Short mmCIF file of C-alpha atoms in Angstrom, two decimals:
data_model
loop_
_atom_site.label_atom_id
_atom_site.label_comp_id
_atom_site.label_asym_id
_atom_site.label_seq_id
_atom_site.Cartn_x
_atom_site.Cartn_y
_atom_site.Cartn_z
CA ASP E 48 10.54 -8.74 -95.19
CA GLY E 49 7.09 -8.59 -96.75
CA GLY E 50 6.78 -8.73 -100.50
CA ILE E 51 5.68 -10.59 -103.60
CA THR E 52 7.63 -13.51 -105.01
CA GLN E 53 7.25 -14.54 -108.62
CA SER E 54 8.77 -17.69 -110.02
CA PRO E 55 10.39 -18.70 -112.19
CA LYS E 56 12.26 -15.62 -113.41
CA TYR E 57 12.57 -17.10 -116.91
CA LEU E 58 10.25 -19.65 -118.51
CA PHE E 59 10.31 -21.29 -121.91
CA ARG E 60 7.19 -22.76 -123.49
CA LYS E 61 6.89 -25.11 -126.41
CA GLU E 62 4.05 -24.84 -128.87
CA GLY E 63 0.85 -26.42 -127.52
CA GLN E 64 2.09 -26.52 -123.94
CA ASN E 65 0.43 -25.07 -120.84
CA VAL E 66 2.70 -23.36 -118.33
CA THR E 67 2.00 -21.96 -114.86
CA LEU E 68 3.54 -18.84 -113.36
CA SER E 69 3.70 -18.64 -109.60
CA CYS E 70 2.87 -15.58 -107.48
CA GLU E 71 3.05 -15.58 -103.68
CA GLN E 72 2.66 -12.61 -101.30
CA ASN E 73 3.11 -12.25 -97.56
CA LEU E 74 1.74 -8.71 -97.29
CA ASN E 75 -1.70 -9.84 -96.15
CA HIS E 76 -3.19 -8.05 -99.16
CA ASP E 77 -6.65 -9.09 -100.27
CA ALA E 78 -6.38 -8.06 -103.91
CA MET E 79 -4.03 -9.58 -106.44
CA TYR E 80 -3.49 -8.85 -110.13
CA TRP E 81 -1.75 -10.22 -113.20
CA TYR E 82 -0.47 -7.86 -115.88
CA ARG E 83 1.30 -8.47 -119.14
CA GLN E 84 4.01 -6.07 -120.38
CA ASP E 85 5.11 -5.87 -124.01
CA PRO E 86 7.74 -3.48 -125.43
CA GLY E 87 6.29 -0.05 -126.20
CA GLN E 88 2.95 -0.85 -124.59
CA GLY E 89 1.52 -0.12 -121.20
CA LEU E 90 0.80 -2.87 -118.73
CA ARG E 91 -2.38 -4.73 -119.66
CA LEU E 92 -4.59 -6.44 -117.10
CA ILE E 93 -5.11 -10.19 -117.52
CA TYR E 94 -6.99 -11.25 -114.37
CA TYR E 95 -7.60 -9.90 -110.90
CA SER E 96 -8.93 -11.22 -107.63
CA GLN E 97 -10.37 -9.28 -104.71
CA ILE E 98 -10.95 -12.19 -102.33
CA VAL E 99 -10.18 -15.89 -102.02
CA ASN E 100 -12.11 -18.16 -104.39
CA ASP E 101 -13.19 -15.23 -106.56
CA PHE E 102 -11.55 -13.65 -109.61
CA GLN E 103 -12.52 -11.58 -112.66
CA LYS E 104 -11.30 -11.29 -116.22
CA GLY E 105 -9.29 -8.26 -117.15
CA ASP E 106 -8.86 -6.73 -120.58
CA ILE E 107 -6.88 -9.58 -122.18
CA ALA E 108 -7.99 -12.78 -120.40
CA GLU E 109 -8.31 -15.00 -123.47
CA GLY E 110 -5.83 -17.88 -123.37
CA TYR E 111 -5.13 -17.47 -119.65
CA SER E 112 -6.58 -18.97 -116.47
CA VAL E 113 -6.10 -18.34 -112.75
CA SER E 114 -7.06 -19.69 -109.36
CA ARG E 115 -7.23 -18.13 -105.88
CA GLU E 116 -7.47 -20.93 -103.37
CA LYS E 117 -5.37 -19.13 -100.77
CA LYS E 118 -5.04 -15.47 -99.90
CA GLU E 119 -1.30 -15.61 -100.40
CA SER E 120 -1.25 -17.28 -103.81
CA PHE E 121 -2.52 -16.31 -107.28
CA PRO E 122 -1.01 -18.57 -109.98
CA LEU E 123 -1.45 -17.79 -113.67
CA THR E 124 -1.66 -20.53 -116.31
CA VAL E 125 -0.81 -19.63 -119.88
CA THR E 126 -2.68 -22.13 -122.01
CA SER E 127 -2.03 -23.33 -125.55
CA ALA E 128 -4.95 -21.12 -126.63
CA GLN E 129 -2.80 -18.03 -126.05
CA LYS E 130 -1.26 -17.56 -129.49
CA ASN E 131 1.29 -14.89 -128.61
CA PRO E 132 2.43 -15.57 -125.05
CA THR E 133 5.97 -14.21 -125.27
CA ALA E 134 6.00 -11.29 -122.81
CA PHE E 135 7.02 -10.10 -119.35
CA TYR E 136 4.40 -11.05 -116.76
CA LEU E 137 3.93 -9.04 -113.58
CA CYS E 138 1.98 -9.99 -110.49
CA ALA E 139 0.85 -7.30 -108.06
CA SER E 140 -1.14 -6.97 -104.87
CA SER E 141 -2.92 -4.22 -102.98
CA ILE E 142 -5.21 -3.60 -100.07
CA ARG E 143 -8.72 -4.38 -101.27
CA GLY E 144 -10.72 -1.41 -102.46
CA SER E 145 -7.87 0.81 -101.45
CA ARG E 146 -7.62 4.41 -102.40
CA GLY E 147 -4.09 5.51 -102.76
CA PHE E 148 -2.06 2.51 -101.76
CA GLY E 149 -1.40 1.48 -105.32
CA TYR E 150 0.24 -1.83 -106.04
CA THR E 151 3.23 -3.76 -104.78
CA PHE E 152 4.75 -5.62 -107.71
CA GLY E 153 6.72 -8.81 -107.97
CA SER E 154 9.96 -9.00 -109.91
CA GLY E 155 8.30 -10.54 -112.98
CA THR E 156 8.52 -13.68 -115.11
CA ARG E 157 9.79 -13.50 -118.67
CA LEU E 158 8.03 -16.11 -120.81
CA THR E 159 9.43 -17.08 -124.20
CA VAL E 160 7.94 -19.45 -126.76
CA VAL E 161 10.53 -21.78 -128.29
CA GLU S 210 -12.78 5.29 -122.69
CA ASP S 211 -10.27 5.75 -119.87
CA GLN S 212 -6.83 6.41 -121.28
CA VAL S 213 -3.30 7.35 -120.17
CA THR S 214 -0.62 8.73 -122.51
CA GLN S 215 2.97 9.43 -121.52
CA SER S 216 5.47 11.62 -123.33
CA PRO S 217 8.13 11.57 -124.47
CA GLU S 218 8.65 7.85 -125.08
CA ALA S 219 12.38 8.27 -124.48
CA LEU S 220 14.46 11.04 -122.93
CA ARG S 221 18.21 11.40 -122.82
CA LEU S 222 19.73 13.89 -120.38
CA GLN S 223 23.17 14.88 -119.25
CA GLU S 224 23.86 14.53 -115.57
CA GLY S 225 22.54 17.66 -113.85
CA GLU S 226 20.22 18.62 -116.71
CA SER S 227 16.73 19.02 -115.22
CA SER S 228 13.61 18.06 -117.19
CA SER S 229 10.00 16.86 -116.91
CA LEU S 230 8.04 13.81 -117.95
CA ASN S 231 4.38 14.17 -118.89
CA CYS S 232 1.38 11.95 -118.20
CA SER S 233 -1.92 12.97 -119.81
CA TYR S 234 -5.06 11.17 -118.75
CA THR S 235 -8.72 10.90 -119.68
CA VAL S 236 -10.85 9.18 -117.08
CA SER S 237 -14.43 9.28 -115.89
CA GLY S 238 -13.49 10.68 -112.51
CA LEU S 239 -10.02 10.32 -111.00
CA ARG S 240 -9.59 8.28 -107.85
CA GLY S 241 -5.81 8.45 -107.87
CA LEU S 242 -2.76 8.85 -110.08
CA PHE S 243 0.37 6.79 -109.48
CA TRP S 244 3.99 7.05 -110.57
CA TYR S 245 6.29 4.02 -110.66
CA ARG S 246 9.93 3.48 -111.54
CA GLN S 247 10.92 0.32 -113.41
CA ASP S 248 14.48 -0.90 -113.92
CA PRO S 249 15.20 -3.31 -116.82
CA GLY S 250 14.01 -6.85 -116.13
CA LYS S 251 12.43 -5.90 -112.79
CA GLY S 252 9.00 -5.11 -111.44
CA PRO S 253 7.83 -1.50 -111.05
CA GLU S 254 8.64 0.27 -107.80
CA PHE S 255 6.10 2.67 -106.30
CA LEU S 256 7.06 6.35 -106.20
CA PHE S 257 4.04 8.62 -105.62
CA THR S 258 0.27 8.80 -105.37
CA LEU S 259 -1.63 12.00 -106.21
CA TYR S 260 -5.35 12.46 -105.60
CA SER S 261 -6.46 15.93 -106.60
CA ALA S 262 -5.47 18.83 -108.83
CA GLY S 263 -2.85 21.06 -107.25
CA GLU S 264 -1.32 18.30 -105.19
CA GLU S 265 2.46 17.84 -105.20
CA LYS S 266 4.76 15.15 -103.79
CA GLU S 267 8.56 15.11 -103.57
CA LYS S 268 11.20 12.46 -103.06
CA GLU S 269 14.89 13.29 -103.41
CA ARG S 270 15.36 14.64 -106.97
CA LEU S 271 11.81 13.80 -108.06
CA LYS S 272 8.70 15.94 -107.77
CA ALA S 273 5.26 14.92 -109.02
CA THR S 274 2.45 17.40 -109.72
CA LEU S 275 -1.15 16.99 -110.79
CA THR S 276 -3.68 19.02 -112.78
CA LYS S 277 -7.15 18.04 -113.95
CA LYS S 278 -5.79 16.64 -117.20
CA GLU S 279 -2.17 15.71 -116.64
CA SER S 280 0.65 14.99 -114.25
CA PHE S 281 4.30 15.91 -114.46
CA LEU S 282 7.29 14.17 -112.98
CA HIS S 283 10.01 16.77 -112.59
CA ILE S 284 13.57 15.52 -112.26
CA THR S 285 16.01 18.04 -110.80
CA ALA S 286 19.74 17.64 -111.41
CA PRO S 287 19.42 13.98 -112.38
CA LYS S 288 22.15 11.43 -111.80
CA PRO S 289 22.97 8.31 -113.86
CA GLU S 290 21.24 6.15 -111.23
CA ASP S 291 17.96 7.87 -112.11
CA SER S 292 18.05 6.08 -115.47
CA ALA S 293 14.95 3.86 -115.67
CA THR S 294 11.50 3.64 -117.21
CA TYR S 295 8.92 5.76 -115.42
CA LEU S 296 5.33 4.53 -115.52
CA CYS S 297 2.20 6.54 -114.88
CA ALA S 298 -1.11 4.89 -113.95
CA VAL S 299 -4.57 6.08 -112.99
CA GLN S 300 -7.36 4.59 -110.98
CA ALA S 301 -10.78 5.69 -112.21
CA LYS S 302 -13.82 6.15 -110.01
CA GLY S 303 -15.66 3.98 -112.51
CA SER S 304 -13.52 1.03 -111.49
CA GLY S 305 -15.48 0.73 -108.26
CA ASN S 306 -13.52 -1.12 -105.59
CA THR S 307 -11.65 -3.33 -108.05
CA GLY S 308 -8.43 -1.38 -107.63
CA LYS S 309 -7.78 -1.63 -111.36
CA LEU S 310 -5.06 0.66 -112.68
CA ILE S 311 -4.72 1.91 -116.26
CA PHE S 312 -1.09 2.33 -117.28
CA GLY S 313 0.62 4.57 -119.80
CA GLN S 314 3.32 3.09 -122.01
CA GLY S 315 6.11 4.63 -119.99
CA THR S 316 9.00 7.06 -120.53
CA THR S 317 12.48 5.61 -120.67
CA LEU S 318 14.99 8.01 -119.15
CA GLN S 319 18.72 7.78 -119.75
CA VAL S 320 21.04 10.06 -117.78
CA LYS S 321 24.60 10.24 -119.05
CA PRO S 322 27.55 11.17 -116.81
#
C-alpha cells in the first residue's frame, strides 16, 4: 500500500545534540513538507520541497535543516540551535502544485528533550 | 495576513447529539479548504476538500459546507468513534504552486456513549 513512513515514532534528544527524523513516501508525490505540532496550536510549516535537490524555508525554519536527494525521502534534522524542540513532527506529501489533493500525512514523530 | 480560526476549541457531545464545528478564514483568495481528522498520537487523515462558496461534501455522518468567510463541519448523530481532533486548513492563491496549507488550531470532539 502507498503511504508515508516516519521513523522513529519516539525520539529523545539530549541538550546540544543533533537528531534526524526520517520521512519516506512511495506515493510518487513531488512535494513534501515538514510541520511541527504543539498543543493548542495549529500545524506550523518548517520546510517544504517541490522537487528533488530543492527546498524552501517555511515559517519556523530556524534550528532545522533538510535535504531532498531522492524523490522518496525528505529527512529533517533538528539541530542544537533549536532551543525548544519538544513537539510532534509531521511529514506530508502532495502532488506538486496540486489544487485540491491536499496532503497525505505520516504517523508522526514525537521528539522530547531530556 | 492569511489566517484560520477554529471554534470551539473543545466540544463534548452525547451520542446522537448533532452539532457543528466552525472554521473561519481570512485569505487573499481561496484555492481550497481542507478538513482533516486526527486521532491522538497519529497523523491527520484527509476528510474533505471544498473549493468555492456553496459547495458541500458528505461522508457518513459528516457534512462539510463552505461560504466566503467560513466552513462548517456538521456531525449528525455522532458515535463515540467520531471522537477526535478535527483540523481545518486553507490553501491561498497567494501561495502560488507551493501547496502550502495554513492550519487552524483544531477542535477536539468527545462523544460520550
